[in-house]
XYZ file of C-alpha atoms in Angstrom:
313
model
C 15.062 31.996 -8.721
C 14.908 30.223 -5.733
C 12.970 30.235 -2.850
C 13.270 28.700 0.860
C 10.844 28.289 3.693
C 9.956 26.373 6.442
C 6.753 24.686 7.387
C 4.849 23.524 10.141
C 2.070 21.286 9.408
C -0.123 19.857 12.896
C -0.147 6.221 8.600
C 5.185 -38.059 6.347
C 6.763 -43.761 7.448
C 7.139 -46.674 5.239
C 6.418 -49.885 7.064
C 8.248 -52.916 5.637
C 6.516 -56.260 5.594
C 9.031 -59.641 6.713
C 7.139 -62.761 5.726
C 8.568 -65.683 7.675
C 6.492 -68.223 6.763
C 3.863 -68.656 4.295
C 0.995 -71.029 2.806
C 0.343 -71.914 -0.469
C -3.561 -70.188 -0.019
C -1.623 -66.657 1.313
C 0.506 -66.766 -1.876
C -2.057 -64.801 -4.090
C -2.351 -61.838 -1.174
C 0.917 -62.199 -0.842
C 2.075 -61.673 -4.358
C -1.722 -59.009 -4.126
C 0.319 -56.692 -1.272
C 3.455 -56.456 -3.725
C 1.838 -55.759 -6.834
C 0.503 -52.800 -4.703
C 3.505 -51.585 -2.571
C 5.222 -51.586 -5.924
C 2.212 -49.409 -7.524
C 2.986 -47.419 -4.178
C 6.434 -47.154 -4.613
C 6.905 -43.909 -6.326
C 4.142 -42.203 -3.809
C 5.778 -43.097 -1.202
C 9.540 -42.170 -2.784
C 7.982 -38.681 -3.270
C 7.070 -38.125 0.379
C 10.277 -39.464 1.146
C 12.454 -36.850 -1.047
C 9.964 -34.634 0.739
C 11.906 -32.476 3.174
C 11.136 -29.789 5.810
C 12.365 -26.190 4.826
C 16.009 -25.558 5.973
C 17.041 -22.632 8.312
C 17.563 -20.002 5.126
C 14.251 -20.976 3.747
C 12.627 -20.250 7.203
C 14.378 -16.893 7.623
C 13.623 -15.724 4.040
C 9.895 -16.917 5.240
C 10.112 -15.101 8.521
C 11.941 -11.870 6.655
C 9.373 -11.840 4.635
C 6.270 -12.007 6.565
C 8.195 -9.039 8.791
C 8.149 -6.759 6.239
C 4.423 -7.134 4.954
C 3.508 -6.540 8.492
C 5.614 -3.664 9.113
C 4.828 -2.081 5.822
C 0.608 -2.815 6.587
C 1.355 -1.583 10.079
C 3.172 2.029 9.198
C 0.656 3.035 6.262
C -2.058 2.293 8.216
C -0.726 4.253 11.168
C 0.034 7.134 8.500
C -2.813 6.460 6.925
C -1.400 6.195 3.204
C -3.157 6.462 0.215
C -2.284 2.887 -0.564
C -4.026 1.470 2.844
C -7.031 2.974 1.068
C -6.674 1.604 -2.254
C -5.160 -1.682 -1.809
C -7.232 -3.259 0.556
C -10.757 -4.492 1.453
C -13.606 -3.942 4.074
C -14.647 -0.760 5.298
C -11.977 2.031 6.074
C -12.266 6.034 6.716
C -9.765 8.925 6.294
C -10.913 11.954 7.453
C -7.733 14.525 7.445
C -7.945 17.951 8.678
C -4.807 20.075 8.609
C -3.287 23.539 9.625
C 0.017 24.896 7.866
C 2.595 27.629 9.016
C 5.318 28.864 7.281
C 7.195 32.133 7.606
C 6.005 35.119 7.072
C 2.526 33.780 6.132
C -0.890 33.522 8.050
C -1.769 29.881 8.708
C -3.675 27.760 5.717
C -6.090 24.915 6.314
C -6.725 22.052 4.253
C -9.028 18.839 4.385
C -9.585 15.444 2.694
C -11.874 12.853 2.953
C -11.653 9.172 2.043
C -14.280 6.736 2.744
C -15.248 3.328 1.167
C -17.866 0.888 2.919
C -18.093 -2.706 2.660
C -21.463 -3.601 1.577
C -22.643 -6.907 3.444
C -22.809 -10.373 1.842
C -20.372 -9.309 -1.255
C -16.953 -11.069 0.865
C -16.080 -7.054 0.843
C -15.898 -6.885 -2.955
C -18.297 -3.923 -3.526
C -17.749 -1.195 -2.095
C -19.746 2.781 -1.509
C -16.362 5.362 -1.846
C -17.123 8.821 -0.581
C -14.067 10.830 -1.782
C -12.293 14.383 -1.751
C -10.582 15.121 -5.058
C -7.961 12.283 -5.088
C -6.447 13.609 -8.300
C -4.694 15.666 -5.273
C -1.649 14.598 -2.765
C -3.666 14.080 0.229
C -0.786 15.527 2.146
C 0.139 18.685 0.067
C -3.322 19.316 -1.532
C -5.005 22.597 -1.708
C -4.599 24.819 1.213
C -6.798 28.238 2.122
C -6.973 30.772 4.702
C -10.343 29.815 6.367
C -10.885 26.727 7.914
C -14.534 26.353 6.432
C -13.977 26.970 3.484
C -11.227 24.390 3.185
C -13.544 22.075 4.264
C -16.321 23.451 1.772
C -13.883 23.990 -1.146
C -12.610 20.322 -2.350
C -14.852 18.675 -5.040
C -16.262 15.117 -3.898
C -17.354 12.154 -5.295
C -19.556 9.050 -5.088
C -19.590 5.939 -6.181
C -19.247 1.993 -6.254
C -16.410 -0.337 -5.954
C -15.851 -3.760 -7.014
C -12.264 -5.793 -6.343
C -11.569 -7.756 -8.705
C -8.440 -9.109 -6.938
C -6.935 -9.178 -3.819
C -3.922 -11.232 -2.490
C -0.227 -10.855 -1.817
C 1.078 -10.405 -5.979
C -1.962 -8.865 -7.475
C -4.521 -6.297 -6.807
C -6.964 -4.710 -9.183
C -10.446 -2.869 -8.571
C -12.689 -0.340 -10.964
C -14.933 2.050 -10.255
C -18.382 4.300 -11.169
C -19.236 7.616 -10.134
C -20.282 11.005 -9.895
C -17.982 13.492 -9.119
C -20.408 16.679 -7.311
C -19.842 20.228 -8.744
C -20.645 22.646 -11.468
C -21.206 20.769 -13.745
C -21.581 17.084 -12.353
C -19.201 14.785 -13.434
C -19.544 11.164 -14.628
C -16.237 9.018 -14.044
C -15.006 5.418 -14.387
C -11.442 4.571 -12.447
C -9.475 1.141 -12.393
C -6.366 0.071 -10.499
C -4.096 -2.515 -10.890
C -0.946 -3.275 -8.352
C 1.910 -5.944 -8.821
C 3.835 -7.131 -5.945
C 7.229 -8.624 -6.090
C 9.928 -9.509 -3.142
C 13.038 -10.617 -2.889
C 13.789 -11.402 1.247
C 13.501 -8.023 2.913
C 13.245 -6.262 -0.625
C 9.591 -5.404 -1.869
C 9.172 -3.776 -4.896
C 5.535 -2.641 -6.092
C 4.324 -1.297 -9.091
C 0.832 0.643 -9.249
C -1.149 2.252 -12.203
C -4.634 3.817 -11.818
C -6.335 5.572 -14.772
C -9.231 7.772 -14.649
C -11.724 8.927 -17.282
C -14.187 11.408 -16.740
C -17.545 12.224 -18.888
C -16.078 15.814 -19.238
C -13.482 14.203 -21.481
C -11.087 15.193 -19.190
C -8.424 11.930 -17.791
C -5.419 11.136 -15.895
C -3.400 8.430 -15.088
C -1.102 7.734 -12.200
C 1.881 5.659 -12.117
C 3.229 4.952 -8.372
C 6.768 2.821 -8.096
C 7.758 1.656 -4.200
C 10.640 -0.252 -3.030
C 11.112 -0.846 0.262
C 13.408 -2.217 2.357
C 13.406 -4.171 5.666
C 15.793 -2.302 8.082
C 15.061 -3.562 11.251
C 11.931 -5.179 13.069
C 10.443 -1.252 13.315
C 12.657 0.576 10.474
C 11.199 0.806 7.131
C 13.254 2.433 4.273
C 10.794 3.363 1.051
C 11.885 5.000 -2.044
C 9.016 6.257 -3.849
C 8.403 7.246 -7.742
C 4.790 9.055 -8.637
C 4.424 9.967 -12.145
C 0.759 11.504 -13.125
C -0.217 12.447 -16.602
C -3.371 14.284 -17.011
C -5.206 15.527 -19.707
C -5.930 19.284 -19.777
C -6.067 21.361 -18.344
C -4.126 19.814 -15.056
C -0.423 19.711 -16.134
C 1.191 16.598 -15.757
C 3.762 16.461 -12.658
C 6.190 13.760 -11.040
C 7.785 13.459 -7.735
C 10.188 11.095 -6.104
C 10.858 10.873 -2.578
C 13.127 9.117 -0.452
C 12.046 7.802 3.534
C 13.104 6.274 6.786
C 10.213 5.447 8.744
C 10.512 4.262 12.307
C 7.977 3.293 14.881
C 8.502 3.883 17.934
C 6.053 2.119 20.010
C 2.216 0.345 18.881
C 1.190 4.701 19.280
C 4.019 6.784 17.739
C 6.242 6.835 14.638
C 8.410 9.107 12.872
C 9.521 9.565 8.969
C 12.127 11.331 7.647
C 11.333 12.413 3.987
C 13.251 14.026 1.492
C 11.143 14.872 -2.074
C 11.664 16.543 -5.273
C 9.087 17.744 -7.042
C 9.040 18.245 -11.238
C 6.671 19.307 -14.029
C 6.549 16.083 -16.729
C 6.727 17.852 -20.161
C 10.038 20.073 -19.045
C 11.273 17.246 -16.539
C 11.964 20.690 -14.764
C 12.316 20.545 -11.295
C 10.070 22.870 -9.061
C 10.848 22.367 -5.324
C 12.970 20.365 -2.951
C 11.086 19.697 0.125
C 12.502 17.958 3.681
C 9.710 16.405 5.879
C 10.188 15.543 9.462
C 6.638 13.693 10.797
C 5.910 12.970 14.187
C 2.703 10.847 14.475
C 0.880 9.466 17.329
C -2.087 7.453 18.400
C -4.465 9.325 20.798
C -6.804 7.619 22.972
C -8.990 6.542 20.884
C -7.692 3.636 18.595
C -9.017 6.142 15.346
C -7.786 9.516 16.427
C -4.016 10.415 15.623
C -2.404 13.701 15.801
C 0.462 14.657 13.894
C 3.053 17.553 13.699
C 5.047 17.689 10.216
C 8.167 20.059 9.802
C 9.586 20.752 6.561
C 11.857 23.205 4.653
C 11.082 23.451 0.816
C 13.055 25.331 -1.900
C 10.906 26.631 -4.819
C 12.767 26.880 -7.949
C 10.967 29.636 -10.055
């Protein structure tokens, strides 16, 4: 059976040496200043083989650099997940949302994301404050009051140390306490590969959880992205999470075009399918259109999300 809807929701010179005329006594630093030019020679040859890059080599380079900065740029404006797990120093998400759709009373949701740098550790350990991030911080848990959405989402505590952080590799773990009835001990790590070709990136992510409770999960995110323009991004996405019960294992894929329009307002189009892991049976078909845009303050966005999704029952 299949159900349709639409919904409103409000990121180097070699000098050469010409003897003319010489003495007997200046043989010795004569013969002295070849033994060394020739103990040179091959130093010297190298710097000379030495050559600048050529044009394609400094357009791959300048490709290249446009696309990590376009791709830092958007998720921070959208504030992704990944801004939040793949980088260092101190960074806040606070997200606060209100959902229409037909022939429904609005829903509320909330999610919270903080991690602080703790001073004279270079930014390597870190105090998270989290919501439940074994939720999509964009389609997590929705309810009719707005207090209760706030009061509703389990949180957690703990400390972070990075391990690694450059351009290929990233990698950090984690100790907690996840709050609730009963509390919850957890450790989490991450590791994320990068690899690009010119304006292609393609990035691999796994993070793995394990809680005291014996329950786990693990969550495999594939992105390849493509440099469209100076301000188009295309991203194909591939999230695969397996949990241990009683959460049921799920994947999604989702396809984007993400444009920015100006340093305060962007647009994606998204297209997603949704899919339980065990059947590999697909359970909705959803069509974002966001609209996102910097307020006054530098830290404040707003954001209006339309979408039609198909439930397959």
């Amino acid at each position: 059976m299949n159900q349709s809807g639409k919904t409103v929701s409000l990121v180097i010179t070699i000098s050469r040496i010409i003897v003319t005329h010489t003495s007997q006594w200046r043989l010795r630093h004569v013969l002295l200043t070849l033994v060394m030019l020739a103990a040179t020679a091959p130093v010297l040859a190298e710097h000379e083989t030495e050559h600048k890059p050529d044009l394609l080599e400094r357009t791959r380079s300048s490709v290249t650099r446009s696309l990590n900065y376009l791709t830092e740029k958007i998720d921070a404006f959208f504030g992704d997940k990944r801004k939040y797990e793949d980088s260092i120093g101190t960074w806040a998400r606070i997200n606060l949302q209100t959902r229409v759709q037909e022939k429904a009373p609005p829903e509320y949701s909330s999610s919270v994301q903080v991690r602080v740098a703790l001073p004279r550790t270079q930014g390597r350990f870190n105090v998270i404050v989290e919501s439940d991030t074994s939720q999509n911080l964009d389609n997590g848990v929705f309810s009719n009051d707005p207090l209760t959405a706030v009061t509703d989402p389990t949180y957690s505590g703990g400390l972070r140390y990075i391990i690694r952080n450059d351009d290929k590799w990233y990698a950090h773990a984690d100790a907690g306490i996840q709050f609730g009835a009963p509390i919850d001990l957890f450790v989490r790590g991450r590791l994320r590969r990068n690899y690009q070709w010119n304006e292609w990136r393609f990035q691999v992510a796994e993070t793995v959880t394990f809680y005291q409770s014996a329950r786990a999960h693990a969550v495999t995110q594939v992105d390849l992205e493509h440099l469209l323009n100076k301000d188009l991004l295309f991203r194909n996405r591939l999230t695969l999470g397996l949990r241990k019960l009683p959460e049921k294992s799920d994947w999604s894929f989702d396809t984007s075009f993400i444009q920015r329009l100006d340093s305060k307002q962007a647009i994606q189009y998204q297209y997603m399918v949704l899919g339980d892991y065990e059947t590999l049976h697909v359970t909705d078909f959803i069509f974002n259109f966001r609209y996102r845009r910097n307020l006054q303050r530098k830290w404040m966005f707003i954001e209006i999300k339309i979408g039609r999704a198909s439930c397959r029952e």
